[in-house]
């Protein structure tokens, strides 16, 4: 059993920064792919970014490229979503997800390829 625990959401003003955390416990994987998705009210879930745990390759949606990054901390078995220069359009519930193996690039953005999900954390960007 794998548990993903998220934290770090909140209400911020446009232009601010926020860092979400996702801590992985339980079974550990070799070479997983970790990702972040988000879902705004009335919209479908969308891919935000992903990272290959081994090697560190990262991939981002065009809407967040240059503003968001996905650092990780091996010692804490955790990864993060560092969000800078936040915009009102970034308002959503954010979910972390993990796949227990490497994903090809063309599959990264599809939620059905991930095995485990966090509970979600609300991020609101409002002045």
PDB file of C-alpha atoms in Angstrom:
ATOM      1  CA  UNK A   1       0.000   0.000   0.000  1.00  0.00           C
ATOM      2  CA  UNK A   2       1.244   3.469  -0.900  1.00  0.00           C
ATOM      3  CA  UNK A   3       0.060   6.661   0.719  1.00  0.00           C
ATOM      4  CA  UNK A   4       0.610  10.123  -0.739  1.00  0.00           C
ATOM      5  CA  UNK A   5       0.092  12.945   1.716  1.00  0.00           C
ATOM      6  CA  UNK A   6      -0.192  16.475   0.376  1.00  0.00           C
ATOM      7  CA  UNK A   7       0.166  19.777   2.135  1.00  0.00           C
ATOM      8  CA  UNK A   8       0.892  23.423   1.458  1.00  0.00           C
ATOM      9  CA  UNK A   9      -2.198  24.780  -0.245  1.00  0.00           C
ATOM     10  CA  UNK A  10      -3.708  28.128   0.632  1.00  0.00           C
ATOM     11  CA  UNK A  11      -4.913  31.540  -0.454  1.00  0.00           C
ATOM     12  CA  UNK A  12      -2.377  33.877  -2.013  1.00  0.00           C
ATOM     13  CA  UNK A  13      -2.340  37.041  -4.070  1.00  0.00           C
ATOM     14  CA  UNK A  14      -1.366  37.137  -7.740  1.00  0.00           C
ATOM     15  CA  UNK A  15       2.387  37.170  -8.171  1.00  0.00           C
ATOM     16  CA  UNK A  16       3.046  35.285  -4.953  1.00  0.00           C
ATOM     17  CA  UNK A  17       4.774  31.942  -4.510  1.00  0.00           C
ATOM     18  CA  UNK A  18       3.555  28.743  -2.899  1.00  0.00           C
ATOM     19  CA  UNK A  19       5.124  25.345  -2.377  1.00  0.00           C
ATOM     20  CA  UNK A  20       3.090  22.158  -2.252  1.00  0.00           C
ATOM     21  CA  UNK A  21       4.491  19.017  -0.688  1.00  0.00           C
ATOM     22  CA  UNK A  22       3.778  15.375  -1.431  1.00  0.00           C
ATOM     23  CA  UNK A  23       5.211  12.810   0.963  1.00  0.00           C
ATOM     24  CA  UNK A  24       5.264   9.181  -0.149  1.00  0.00           C
ATOM     25  CA  UNK A  25       4.990   6.414   2.434  1.00  0.00           C
ATOM     26  CA  UNK A  26       4.522   2.684   2.310  1.00  0.00           C
ATOM     27  CA  UNK A  27       5.912   0.600  -0.506  1.00  0.00           C
ATOM     28  CA  UNK A  28       8.832   2.215  -2.256  1.00  0.00           C
ATOM     29  CA  UNK A  29       9.513   1.979  -5.922  1.00  0.00           C
ATOM     30  CA  UNK A  30      12.558   1.856  -8.088  1.00  0.00           C
ATOM     31  CA  UNK A  31      12.549   4.571 -10.712  1.00  0.00           C
ATOM     32  CA  UNK A  32       9.016   5.929 -10.329  1.00  0.00           C
ATOM     33  CA  UNK A  33       7.479   8.824 -12.164  1.00  0.00           C
ATOM     34  CA  UNK A  34       5.892  11.510 -10.000  1.00  0.00           C
ATOM     35  CA  UNK A  35       3.507  14.175 -11.186  1.00  0.00           C
ATOM     36  CA  UNK A  36       1.165  16.991 -10.316  1.00  0.00           C
ATOM     37  CA  UNK A  37      -2.292  17.533 -11.739  1.00  0.00           C
ATOM     38  CA  UNK A  38      -4.915  20.149 -10.986  1.00  0.00           C
ATOM     39  CA  UNK A  39      -8.641  20.576 -11.386  1.00  0.00           C
ATOM     40  CA  UNK A  40     -10.378  23.935 -11.413  1.00  0.00           C
ATOM     41  CA  UNK A  41     -14.113  24.288 -10.695  1.00  0.00           C
ATOM     42  CA  UNK A  42     -16.143  23.202 -13.700  1.00  0.00           C
ATOM     43  CA  UNK A  43     -13.091  22.026 -15.609  1.00  0.00           C
ATOM     44  CA  UNK A  44     -11.460  18.703 -16.310  1.00  0.00           C
ATOM     45  CA  UNK A  45      -8.363  17.588 -14.507  1.00  0.00           C
ATOM     46  CA  UNK A  46      -5.236  18.798 -16.261  1.00  0.00           C
ATOM     47  CA  UNK A  47      -1.579  17.865 -16.209  1.00  0.00           C
ATOM     48  CA  UNK A  48       0.740  20.344 -14.502  1.00  0.00           C
ATOM     49  CA  UNK A  49       4.123  18.650 -14.516  1.00  0.00           C
ATOM     50  CA  UNK A  50       6.024  15.442 -13.964  1.00  0.00           C
ATOM     51  CA  UNK A  51       9.433  14.277 -12.911  1.00  0.00           C
ATOM     52  CA  UNK A  52      11.338  11.055 -13.287  1.00  0.00           C
ATOM     53  CA  UNK A  53      12.618  10.213  -9.822  1.00  0.00           C
ATOM     54  CA  UNK A  54      15.787   8.666 -11.195  1.00  0.00           C
ATOM     55  CA  UNK A  55      17.652  10.984 -13.511  1.00  0.00           C
ATOM     56  CA  UNK A  56      15.549  13.992 -12.683  1.00  0.00           C
ATOM     57  CA  UNK A  57      14.045  14.765 -16.098  1.00  0.00           C
ATOM     58  CA  UNK A  58      11.133  17.158 -15.700  1.00  0.00           C
ATOM     59  CA  UNK A  59       8.240  18.024 -17.982  1.00  0.00           C
ATOM     60  CA  UNK A  60       5.715  20.834 -17.650  1.00  0.00           C
ATOM     61  CA  UNK A  61       2.484  22.010 -19.172  1.00  0.00           C
ATOM     62  CA  UNK A  62       2.913  25.090 -21.330  1.00  0.00           C
ATOM     63  CA  UNK A  63       0.684  27.087 -18.992  1.00  0.00           C
ATOM     64  CA  UNK A  64       3.129  26.718 -16.086  1.00  0.00           C
ATOM     65  CA  UNK A  65       6.477  26.353 -17.838  1.00  0.00           C
ATOM     66  CA  UNK A  66       8.988  28.828 -16.428  1.00  0.00           C
ATOM     67  CA  UNK A  67       6.900  29.440 -13.302  1.00  0.00           C
ATOM     68  CA  UNK A  68       6.547  25.995 -11.711  1.00  0.00           C
ATOM     69  CA  UNK A  69       9.205  23.424 -10.837  1.00  0.00           C
ATOM     70  CA  UNK A  70       9.194  19.982  -9.209  1.00  0.00           C
ATOM     71  CA  UNK A  71      12.073  19.564  -6.754  1.00  0.00           C
ATOM     72  CA  UNK A  72      12.455  16.436  -4.648  1.00  0.00           C
ATOM     73  CA  UNK A  73      14.040  15.374  -1.389  1.00  0.00           C
ATOM     74  CA  UNK A  74      15.212  11.762  -1.379  1.00  0.00           C
ATOM     75  CA  UNK A  75      15.895  11.799   2.354  1.00  0.00           C
ATOM     76  CA  UNK A  76      12.249  12.637   3.087  1.00  0.00           C
ATOM     77  CA  UNK A  77      10.788  10.558   0.264  1.00  0.00           C
ATOM     78  CA  UNK A  78       9.003  13.696  -0.799  1.00  0.00           C
ATOM     79  CA  UNK A  79       8.578  15.847  -3.841  1.00  0.00           C
ATOM     80  CA  UNK A  80       7.205  19.318  -4.241  1.00  0.00           C
ATOM     81  CA  UNK A  81       5.489  21.720  -6.569  1.00  0.00           C
ATOM     82  CA  UNK A  82       7.202  25.080  -6.344  1.00  0.00           C
ATOM     83  CA  UNK A  83       4.843  27.655  -7.823  1.00  0.00           C
ATOM     84  CA  UNK A  84       6.096  31.153  -8.554  1.00  0.00           C
ATOM     85  CA  UNK A  85       4.397  34.185 -10.106  1.00  0.00           C
ATOM     86  CA  UNK A  86       0.997  32.686  -9.426  1.00  0.00           C
ATOM     87  CA  UNK A  87      -1.987  33.819 -11.475  1.00  0.00           C
ATOM     88  CA  UNK A  88      -5.735  33.658 -10.784  1.00  0.00           C
ATOM     89  CA  UNK A  89      -5.955  30.975 -13.512  1.00  0.00           C
ATOM     90  CA  UNK A  90      -3.798  28.736 -11.302  1.00  0.00           C
ATOM     91  CA  UNK A  91      -6.665  28.445  -8.828  1.00  0.00           C
ATOM     92  CA  UNK A  92      -7.532  24.751  -8.505  1.00  0.00           C
ATOM     93  CA  UNK A  93      -7.312  21.667  -6.360  1.00  0.00           C
ATOM     94  CA  UNK A  94      -3.844  20.221  -6.879  1.00  0.00           C
ATOM     95  CA  UNK A  95      -3.154  16.492  -6.769  1.00  0.00           C
ATOM     96  CA  UNK A  96       0.114  14.621  -6.603  1.00  0.00           C
ATOM     97  CA  UNK A  97       0.342  11.261  -8.291  1.00  0.00           C
ATOM     98  CA  UNK A  98       2.905   8.513  -8.683  1.00  0.00           C
ATOM     99  CA  UNK A  99       3.489   5.750 -11.169  1.00  0.00           C
ATOM    100  CA  UNK A 100       5.623   2.848 -10.033  1.00  0.00           C
ATOM    101  CA  UNK A 101       7.698   2.828 -13.193  1.00  0.00           C
ATOM    102  CA  UNK A 102       9.086   5.086 -15.854  1.00  0.00           C
ATOM    103  CA  UNK A 103       6.566   6.651 -18.214  1.00  0.00           C
ATOM    104  CA  UNK A 104       7.292   7.637 -21.781  1.00  0.00           C
ATOM    105  CA  UNK A 105       6.956  11.332 -22.450  1.00  0.00           C
ATOM    106  CA  UNK A 106       3.774  11.014 -24.480  1.00  0.00           C
ATOM    107  CA  UNK A 107       2.012   9.328 -21.541  1.00  0.00           C
ATOM    108  CA  UNK A 108       3.012  11.694 -18.764  1.00  0.00           C
ATOM    109  CA  UNK A 109       0.024  13.971 -19.070  1.00  0.00           C
ATOM    110  CA  UNK A 110      -2.631  11.282 -18.772  1.00  0.00           C
ATOM    111  CA  UNK A 111      -3.868  10.582 -15.264  1.00  0.00           C
ATOM    112  CA  UNK A 112      -4.905   7.016 -15.993  1.00  0.00           C
ATOM    113  CA  UNK A 113      -1.221   6.019 -16.188  1.00  0.00           C
ATOM    114  CA  UNK A 114      -0.617   6.826 -12.520  1.00  0.00           C
ATOM    115  CA  UNK A 115      -1.074   4.248  -9.781  1.00  0.00           C
ATOM    116  CA  UNK A 116      -1.568   6.308  -6.628  1.00  0.00           C
ATOM    117  CA  UNK A 117      -2.959   9.744  -5.866  1.00  0.00           C
ATOM    118  CA  UNK A 118      -2.921  12.251  -3.048  1.00  0.00           C
ATOM    119  CA  UNK A 119      -6.083  13.643  -1.505  1.00  0.00           C
ATOM    120  CA  UNK A 120      -5.736  17.059  -3.123  1.00  0.00           C
ATOM    121  CA  UNK A 121      -5.009  20.493  -1.725  1.00  0.00           C
ATOM    122  CA  UNK A 122      -6.738  23.751  -2.604  1.00  0.00           C
ATOM    123  CA  UNK A 123      -4.776  26.629  -4.085  1.00  0.00           C
ATOM    124  CA  UNK A 124      -6.599  29.923  -4.503  1.00  0.00           C
ATOM    125  CA  UNK A 125      -5.014  32.921  -6.196  1.00  0.00           C
ATOM    126  CA  UNK A 126      -7.088  36.005  -5.579  1.00  0.00           C
ATOM    127  CA  UNK A 127      -6.477  39.640  -4.895  1.00  0.00           C
TER     128      UNK A 127
END
